[in-house]
XYZ file of C-alpha atoms in Angstrom:
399
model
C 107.113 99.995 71.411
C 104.073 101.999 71.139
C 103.271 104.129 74.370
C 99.699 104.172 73.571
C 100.040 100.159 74.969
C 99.218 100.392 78.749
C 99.218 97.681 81.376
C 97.069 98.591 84.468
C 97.480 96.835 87.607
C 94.320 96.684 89.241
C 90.427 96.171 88.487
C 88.818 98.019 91.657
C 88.133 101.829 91.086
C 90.970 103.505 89.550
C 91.982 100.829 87.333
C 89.310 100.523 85.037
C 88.039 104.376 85.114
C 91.290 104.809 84.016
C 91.016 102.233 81.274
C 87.387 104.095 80.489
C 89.285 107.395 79.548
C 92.443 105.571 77.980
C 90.418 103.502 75.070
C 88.414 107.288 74.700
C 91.532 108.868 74.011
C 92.570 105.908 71.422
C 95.059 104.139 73.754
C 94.939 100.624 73.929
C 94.819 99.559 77.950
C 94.639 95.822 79.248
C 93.779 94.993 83.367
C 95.678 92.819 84.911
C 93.537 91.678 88.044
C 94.633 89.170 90.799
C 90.679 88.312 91.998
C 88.728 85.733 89.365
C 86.653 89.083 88.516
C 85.371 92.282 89.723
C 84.743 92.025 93.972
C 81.077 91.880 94.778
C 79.995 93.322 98.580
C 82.732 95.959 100.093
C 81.634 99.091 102.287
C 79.449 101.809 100.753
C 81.916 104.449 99.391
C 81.412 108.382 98.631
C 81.609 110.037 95.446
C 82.252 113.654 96.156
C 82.928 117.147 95.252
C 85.044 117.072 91.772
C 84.511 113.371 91.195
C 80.682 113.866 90.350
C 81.519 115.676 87.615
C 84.199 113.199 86.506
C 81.449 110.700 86.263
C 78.925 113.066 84.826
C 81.376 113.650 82.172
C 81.519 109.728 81.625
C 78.166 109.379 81.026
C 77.510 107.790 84.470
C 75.751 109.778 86.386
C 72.297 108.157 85.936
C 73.543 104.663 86.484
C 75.589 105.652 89.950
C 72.407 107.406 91.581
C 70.456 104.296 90.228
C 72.661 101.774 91.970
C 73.219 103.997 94.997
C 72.466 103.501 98.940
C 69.825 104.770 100.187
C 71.488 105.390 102.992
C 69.302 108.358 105.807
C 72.611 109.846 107.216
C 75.103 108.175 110.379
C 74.031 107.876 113.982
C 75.797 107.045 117.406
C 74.390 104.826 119.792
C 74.917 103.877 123.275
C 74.864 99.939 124.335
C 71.134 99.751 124.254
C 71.026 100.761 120.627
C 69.313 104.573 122.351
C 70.731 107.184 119.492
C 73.218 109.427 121.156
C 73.680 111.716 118.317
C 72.622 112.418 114.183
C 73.951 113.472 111.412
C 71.660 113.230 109.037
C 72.591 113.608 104.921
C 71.014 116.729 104.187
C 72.763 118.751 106.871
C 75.739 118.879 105.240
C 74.032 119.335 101.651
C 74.877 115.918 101.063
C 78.454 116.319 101.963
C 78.732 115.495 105.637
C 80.179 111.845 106.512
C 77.491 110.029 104.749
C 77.635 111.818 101.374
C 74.087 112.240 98.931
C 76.059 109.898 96.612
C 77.194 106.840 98.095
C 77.592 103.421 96.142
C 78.990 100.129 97.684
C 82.631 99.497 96.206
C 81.480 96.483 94.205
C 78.902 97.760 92.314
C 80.793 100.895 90.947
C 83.369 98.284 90.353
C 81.311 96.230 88.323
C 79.673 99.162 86.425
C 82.790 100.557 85.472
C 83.901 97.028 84.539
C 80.575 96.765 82.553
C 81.653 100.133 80.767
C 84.755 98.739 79.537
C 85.009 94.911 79.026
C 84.344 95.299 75.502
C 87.173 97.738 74.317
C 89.137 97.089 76.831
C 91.291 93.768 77.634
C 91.065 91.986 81.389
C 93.311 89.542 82.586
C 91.591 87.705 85.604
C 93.084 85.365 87.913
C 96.462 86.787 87.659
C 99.133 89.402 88.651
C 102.241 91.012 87.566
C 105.461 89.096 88.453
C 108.313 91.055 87.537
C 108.819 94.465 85.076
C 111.671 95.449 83.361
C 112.157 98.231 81.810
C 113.875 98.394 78.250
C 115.243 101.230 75.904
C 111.201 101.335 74.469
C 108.881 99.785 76.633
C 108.197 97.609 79.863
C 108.864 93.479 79.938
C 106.252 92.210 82.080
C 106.197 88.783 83.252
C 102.760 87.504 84.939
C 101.978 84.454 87.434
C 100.219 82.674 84.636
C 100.010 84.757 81.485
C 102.743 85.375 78.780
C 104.882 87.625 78.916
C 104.665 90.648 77.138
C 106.260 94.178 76.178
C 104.150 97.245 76.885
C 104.344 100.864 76.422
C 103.429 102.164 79.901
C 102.501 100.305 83.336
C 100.358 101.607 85.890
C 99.835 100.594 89.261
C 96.170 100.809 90.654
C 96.059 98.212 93.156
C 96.133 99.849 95.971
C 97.304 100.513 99.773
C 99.349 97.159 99.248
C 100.404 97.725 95.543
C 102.065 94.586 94.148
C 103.313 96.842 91.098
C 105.236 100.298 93.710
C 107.079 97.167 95.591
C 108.309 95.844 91.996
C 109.043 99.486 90.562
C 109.479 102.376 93.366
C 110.501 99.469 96.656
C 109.057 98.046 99.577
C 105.879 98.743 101.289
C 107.502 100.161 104.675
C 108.555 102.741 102.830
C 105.439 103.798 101.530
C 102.667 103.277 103.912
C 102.601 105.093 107.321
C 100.380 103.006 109.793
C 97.364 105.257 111.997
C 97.224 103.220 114.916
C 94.630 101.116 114.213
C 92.682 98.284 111.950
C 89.084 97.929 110.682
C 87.112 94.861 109.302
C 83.746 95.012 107.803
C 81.575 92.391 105.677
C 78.116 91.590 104.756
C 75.602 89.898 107.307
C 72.412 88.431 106.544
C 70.720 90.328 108.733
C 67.875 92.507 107.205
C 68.177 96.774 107.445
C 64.910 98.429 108.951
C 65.816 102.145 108.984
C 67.913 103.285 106.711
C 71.098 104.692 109.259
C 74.480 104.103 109.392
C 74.742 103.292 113.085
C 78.067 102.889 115.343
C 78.654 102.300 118.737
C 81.950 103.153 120.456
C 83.219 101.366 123.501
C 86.149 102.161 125.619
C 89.047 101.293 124.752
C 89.398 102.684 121.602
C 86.514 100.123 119.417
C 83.430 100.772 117.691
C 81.146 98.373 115.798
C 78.943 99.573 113.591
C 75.801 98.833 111.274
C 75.115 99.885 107.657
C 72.445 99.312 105.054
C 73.239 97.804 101.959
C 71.230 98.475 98.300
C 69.747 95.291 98.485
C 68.399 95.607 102.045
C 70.838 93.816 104.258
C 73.049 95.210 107.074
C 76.678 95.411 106.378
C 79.130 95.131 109.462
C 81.830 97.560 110.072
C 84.685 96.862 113.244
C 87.934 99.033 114.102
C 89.893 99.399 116.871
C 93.300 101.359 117.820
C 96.425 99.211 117.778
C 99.987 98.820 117.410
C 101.666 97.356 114.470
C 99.990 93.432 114.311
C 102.210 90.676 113.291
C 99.418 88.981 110.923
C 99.255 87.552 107.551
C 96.709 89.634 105.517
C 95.250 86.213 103.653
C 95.048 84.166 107.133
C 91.204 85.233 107.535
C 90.781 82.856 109.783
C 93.533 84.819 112.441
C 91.635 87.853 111.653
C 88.194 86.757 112.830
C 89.938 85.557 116.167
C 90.911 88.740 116.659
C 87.960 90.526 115.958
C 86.063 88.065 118.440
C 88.713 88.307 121.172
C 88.948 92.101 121.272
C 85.097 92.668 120.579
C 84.039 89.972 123.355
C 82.421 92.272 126.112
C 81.514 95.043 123.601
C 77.610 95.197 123.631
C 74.989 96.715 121.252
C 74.875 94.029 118.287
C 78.330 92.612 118.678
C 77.846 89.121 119.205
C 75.329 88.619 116.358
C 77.526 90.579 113.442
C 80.380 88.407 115.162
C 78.117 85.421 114.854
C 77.714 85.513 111.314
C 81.151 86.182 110.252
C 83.060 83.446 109.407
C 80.414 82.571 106.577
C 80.771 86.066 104.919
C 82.075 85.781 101.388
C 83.461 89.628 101.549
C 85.053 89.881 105.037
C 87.761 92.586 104.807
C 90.723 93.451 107.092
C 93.409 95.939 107.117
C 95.299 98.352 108.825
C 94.226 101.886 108.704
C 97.104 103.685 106.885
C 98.178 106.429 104.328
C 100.159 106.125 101.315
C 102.758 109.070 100.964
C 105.198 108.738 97.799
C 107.146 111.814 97.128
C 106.807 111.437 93.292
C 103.938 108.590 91.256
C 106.008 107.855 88.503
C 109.486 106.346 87.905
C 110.204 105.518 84.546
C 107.396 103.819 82.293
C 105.715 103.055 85.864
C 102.982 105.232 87.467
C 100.890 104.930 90.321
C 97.377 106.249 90.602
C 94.594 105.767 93.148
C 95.467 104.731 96.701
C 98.910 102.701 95.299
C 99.860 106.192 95.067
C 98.153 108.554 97.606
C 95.702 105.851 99.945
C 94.135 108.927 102.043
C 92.522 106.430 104.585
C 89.300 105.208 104.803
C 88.950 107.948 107.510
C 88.663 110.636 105.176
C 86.213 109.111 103.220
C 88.098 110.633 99.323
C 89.650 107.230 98.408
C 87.212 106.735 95.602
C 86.762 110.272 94.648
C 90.545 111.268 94.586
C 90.719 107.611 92.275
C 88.544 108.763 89.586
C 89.987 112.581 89.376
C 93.221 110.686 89.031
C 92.162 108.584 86.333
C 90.327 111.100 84.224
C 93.475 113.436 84.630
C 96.465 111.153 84.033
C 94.518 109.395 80.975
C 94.268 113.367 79.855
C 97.740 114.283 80.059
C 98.548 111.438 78.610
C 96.259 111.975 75.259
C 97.597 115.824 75.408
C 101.016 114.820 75.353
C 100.944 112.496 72.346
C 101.828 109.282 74.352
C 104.929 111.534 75.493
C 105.238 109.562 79.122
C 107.685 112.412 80.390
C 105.949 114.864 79.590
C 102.581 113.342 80.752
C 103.675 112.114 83.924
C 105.208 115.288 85.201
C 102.106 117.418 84.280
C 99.594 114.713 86.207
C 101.292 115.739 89.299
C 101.538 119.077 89.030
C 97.348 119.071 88.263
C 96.742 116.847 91.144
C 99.545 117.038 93.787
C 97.543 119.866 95.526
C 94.344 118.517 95.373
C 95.535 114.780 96.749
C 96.948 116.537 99.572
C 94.291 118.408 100.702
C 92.171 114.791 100.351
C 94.510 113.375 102.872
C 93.786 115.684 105.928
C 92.560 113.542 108.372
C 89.425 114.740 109.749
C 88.961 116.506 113.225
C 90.516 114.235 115.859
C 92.015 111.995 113.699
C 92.117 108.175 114.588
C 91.450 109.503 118.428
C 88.228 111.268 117.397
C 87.043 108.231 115.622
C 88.190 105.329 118.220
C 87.608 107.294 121.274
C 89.883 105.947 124.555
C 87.306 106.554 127.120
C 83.610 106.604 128.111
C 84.406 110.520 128.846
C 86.033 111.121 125.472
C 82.697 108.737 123.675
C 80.198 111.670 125.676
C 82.988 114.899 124.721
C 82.495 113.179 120.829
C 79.133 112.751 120.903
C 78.442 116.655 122.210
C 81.020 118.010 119.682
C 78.723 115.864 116.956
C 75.676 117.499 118.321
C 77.333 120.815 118.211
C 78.405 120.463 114.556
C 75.035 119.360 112.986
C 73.541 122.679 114.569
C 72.305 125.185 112.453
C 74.577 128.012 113.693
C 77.444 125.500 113.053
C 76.954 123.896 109.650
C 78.450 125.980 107.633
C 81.833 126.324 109.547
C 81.959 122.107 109.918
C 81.573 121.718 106.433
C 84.106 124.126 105.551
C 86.557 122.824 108.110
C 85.817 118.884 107.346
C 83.816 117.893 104.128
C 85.101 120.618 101.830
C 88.410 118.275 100.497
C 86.957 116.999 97.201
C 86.205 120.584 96.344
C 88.535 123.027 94.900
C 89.972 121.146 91.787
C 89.272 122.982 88.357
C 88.990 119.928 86.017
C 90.860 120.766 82.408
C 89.680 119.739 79.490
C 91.706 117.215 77.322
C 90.877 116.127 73.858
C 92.084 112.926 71.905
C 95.301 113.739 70.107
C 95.854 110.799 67.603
């Protein structure tokens, strides 16, 4: 079996940039996708540090800023909506929490789909069943397609990977839980100013506001918890939750709540990490947050994808299809650089989900502290300087 055959699990981020530099390298990559195509709607999502180059070097550039937010910076505010503290984008040069370049998830999704549907093969509507790996290859048995034998088999669909349970074991082993959930999906409500606005209420909540490229509000909703016992597709359980532990929360609670059983993207999860002590076993690797999910806390999920796609792709064209060889090498690049993406920022969960009207104000004043002149430079080293720090090699096609 030729290893230049590779199945990728996964059409979000990772999956298909990866596909991008596979077919550029003269591999021959097919997506395997469990959604009927690529997801519209999902939470803006940063493209930082070493990642803008990855995407300059795709050609992309243009097309990302084109399609991107245009989003003024983030903003706390009390219950009467009265702004409590700024951070606008340019104080961090475009680097703070709202980055310069920020894109919601389904529209990079779709561009990168866009980039590849005609070299590459997609496989809607379905998911890998079982894989088996033989003395040359990987049998791979799908919910409705064929089977088929394939060279490699990478997993790229994320925090809950489908494809590390088959070939590495089961989730609990994989992701470590924060202590807390988040929900977000699109309202019909119209955006007015630009911000990214939350509001934290005791308790350990905070609701928030964000605009959206076509000039809606988008609806964001965490809160610290245990471990839930809840089925991730009962939606339905998910927005009683929501409602039950956001009920006396003010600000614009009850109208995002309003409108959220009729939102076509709604989202819930648990706010965890992925930590594997290796990505690859075998024929099988893992890339993007199947294999490192840094949080959405940190804000480098979609950055740390596409430096993992451009550099596994690579080492995989510089190695001659050698999977070994290829494998070993994309850790030793990136290992570093993934770990450094997964610091959780100052305060962790705590500093985002604050426990108590006393800890929202001590927040708040550390915020107003940090977007101070005298102070810039040290927060941004401390907090937003993760993406950096990566020297990108360069790989060329090797047959």
């Amino acid at each position: 079996m030729d290893d230049r055959t590779v199945l990728i699990s996964g059409a979000g981020i990772a999956g298909p940039a990866l596909a991008y530099w596979l077919r550029r390298y003269g591999f021959h990559p097919t997506v395997v996708e469990r959604s009927a195509g690529p997801r519209p709607g999902g939470q803006a999502v940063d493209v930082r540090g070493t990642a803008r180059e990855v995407v300059d070097r795709m050609g992309l550039t243009a097309r990302v800023r084109a399609e991107c937010v245009a989003e003024r910076g983030m903003a706390y505010v009390d219950a009467r909506g009265e702004v409590t503290c700024r951070m606008p984008v340019h104080a961090f040069d475009g680097e703070g929490i709202v980055a310069e370049i920020e894109i919601e998830r389904g529209d990079l999704a779709r561009l990168l789909y866009s980039e590849t549907r005609d070299g590459v093969e997609y496989l809607f509507d379905d998911s890998i069943e079982s894989l088996t790996e033989t003395g040359d290859g990987v049998r791979v048995t799908f919910e409705r397609s064929a089977p088929r034998t394939v060279g490699l088999v990478v997993g790229a669909d994320g925090v809950h990977s489908r494809t590390r349970s088959l070939a590495f074991g089961p989730e609990s082993a994989y992701v470590r839980p924060l202590g807390a959930y988040l929900a977000y999906f699109g309202t019909p409500y119209p955006d007015d100013d630009g911000w990214f606005l939350m509001h934290n209420a005791p308790g350990g909540r905070v609701v928030g506001t964000r605009p959206t490229r076509h000039g809606r509000t988008s609806a964001l909703f965490s809160f610290v918890s245990p471990p839930l016992e809840l089925d991730r597709r009962d939606v339905a359980a998910q927005q009683r939750l929501l409602a039950e532990r956001f009920a006396d929360v003010g600000w614009r609670s009850r109208e995002l709540l309003a409108v959220m059983a009729d939102a076509p993207d709604f989202y819930f999860d648990l706010y965890g990490q992925v930590r594997t002590d290796r990505w690859s076993r075998g024929r099988v690797a893992l890339l993007g947050d199947a294999a490192w999910c840094p949080s959405p806390l940190t804000g480098q999920g979609t950055s740390l994808s596409l430096v993992g796609a451009y550099v596994l792709a690579g080492e995989l064209a510089a190695a001659g299809g050698d999977h070994p060889v290829a494998y070993r090498r994309y850790e030793e690049v990136l290992r570093a650089h993934v770990q450094r993406g997964q610091e959780l920022p100052g305060g962790g969960i705590s500093g985002f989900l604050p426990a108590s009207r006393a800890a929202i104000r001590l927040r708040d004043a550390s915020m107003r502290a940090m977007t101070s002149r005298p102070l810039r430079r040290l927060a941004t080293r401390l907090f937003f300087s993760q993406a950096e720090g990566l020297a990108l090699p360069e790989y060329a096609a090797t047959g």
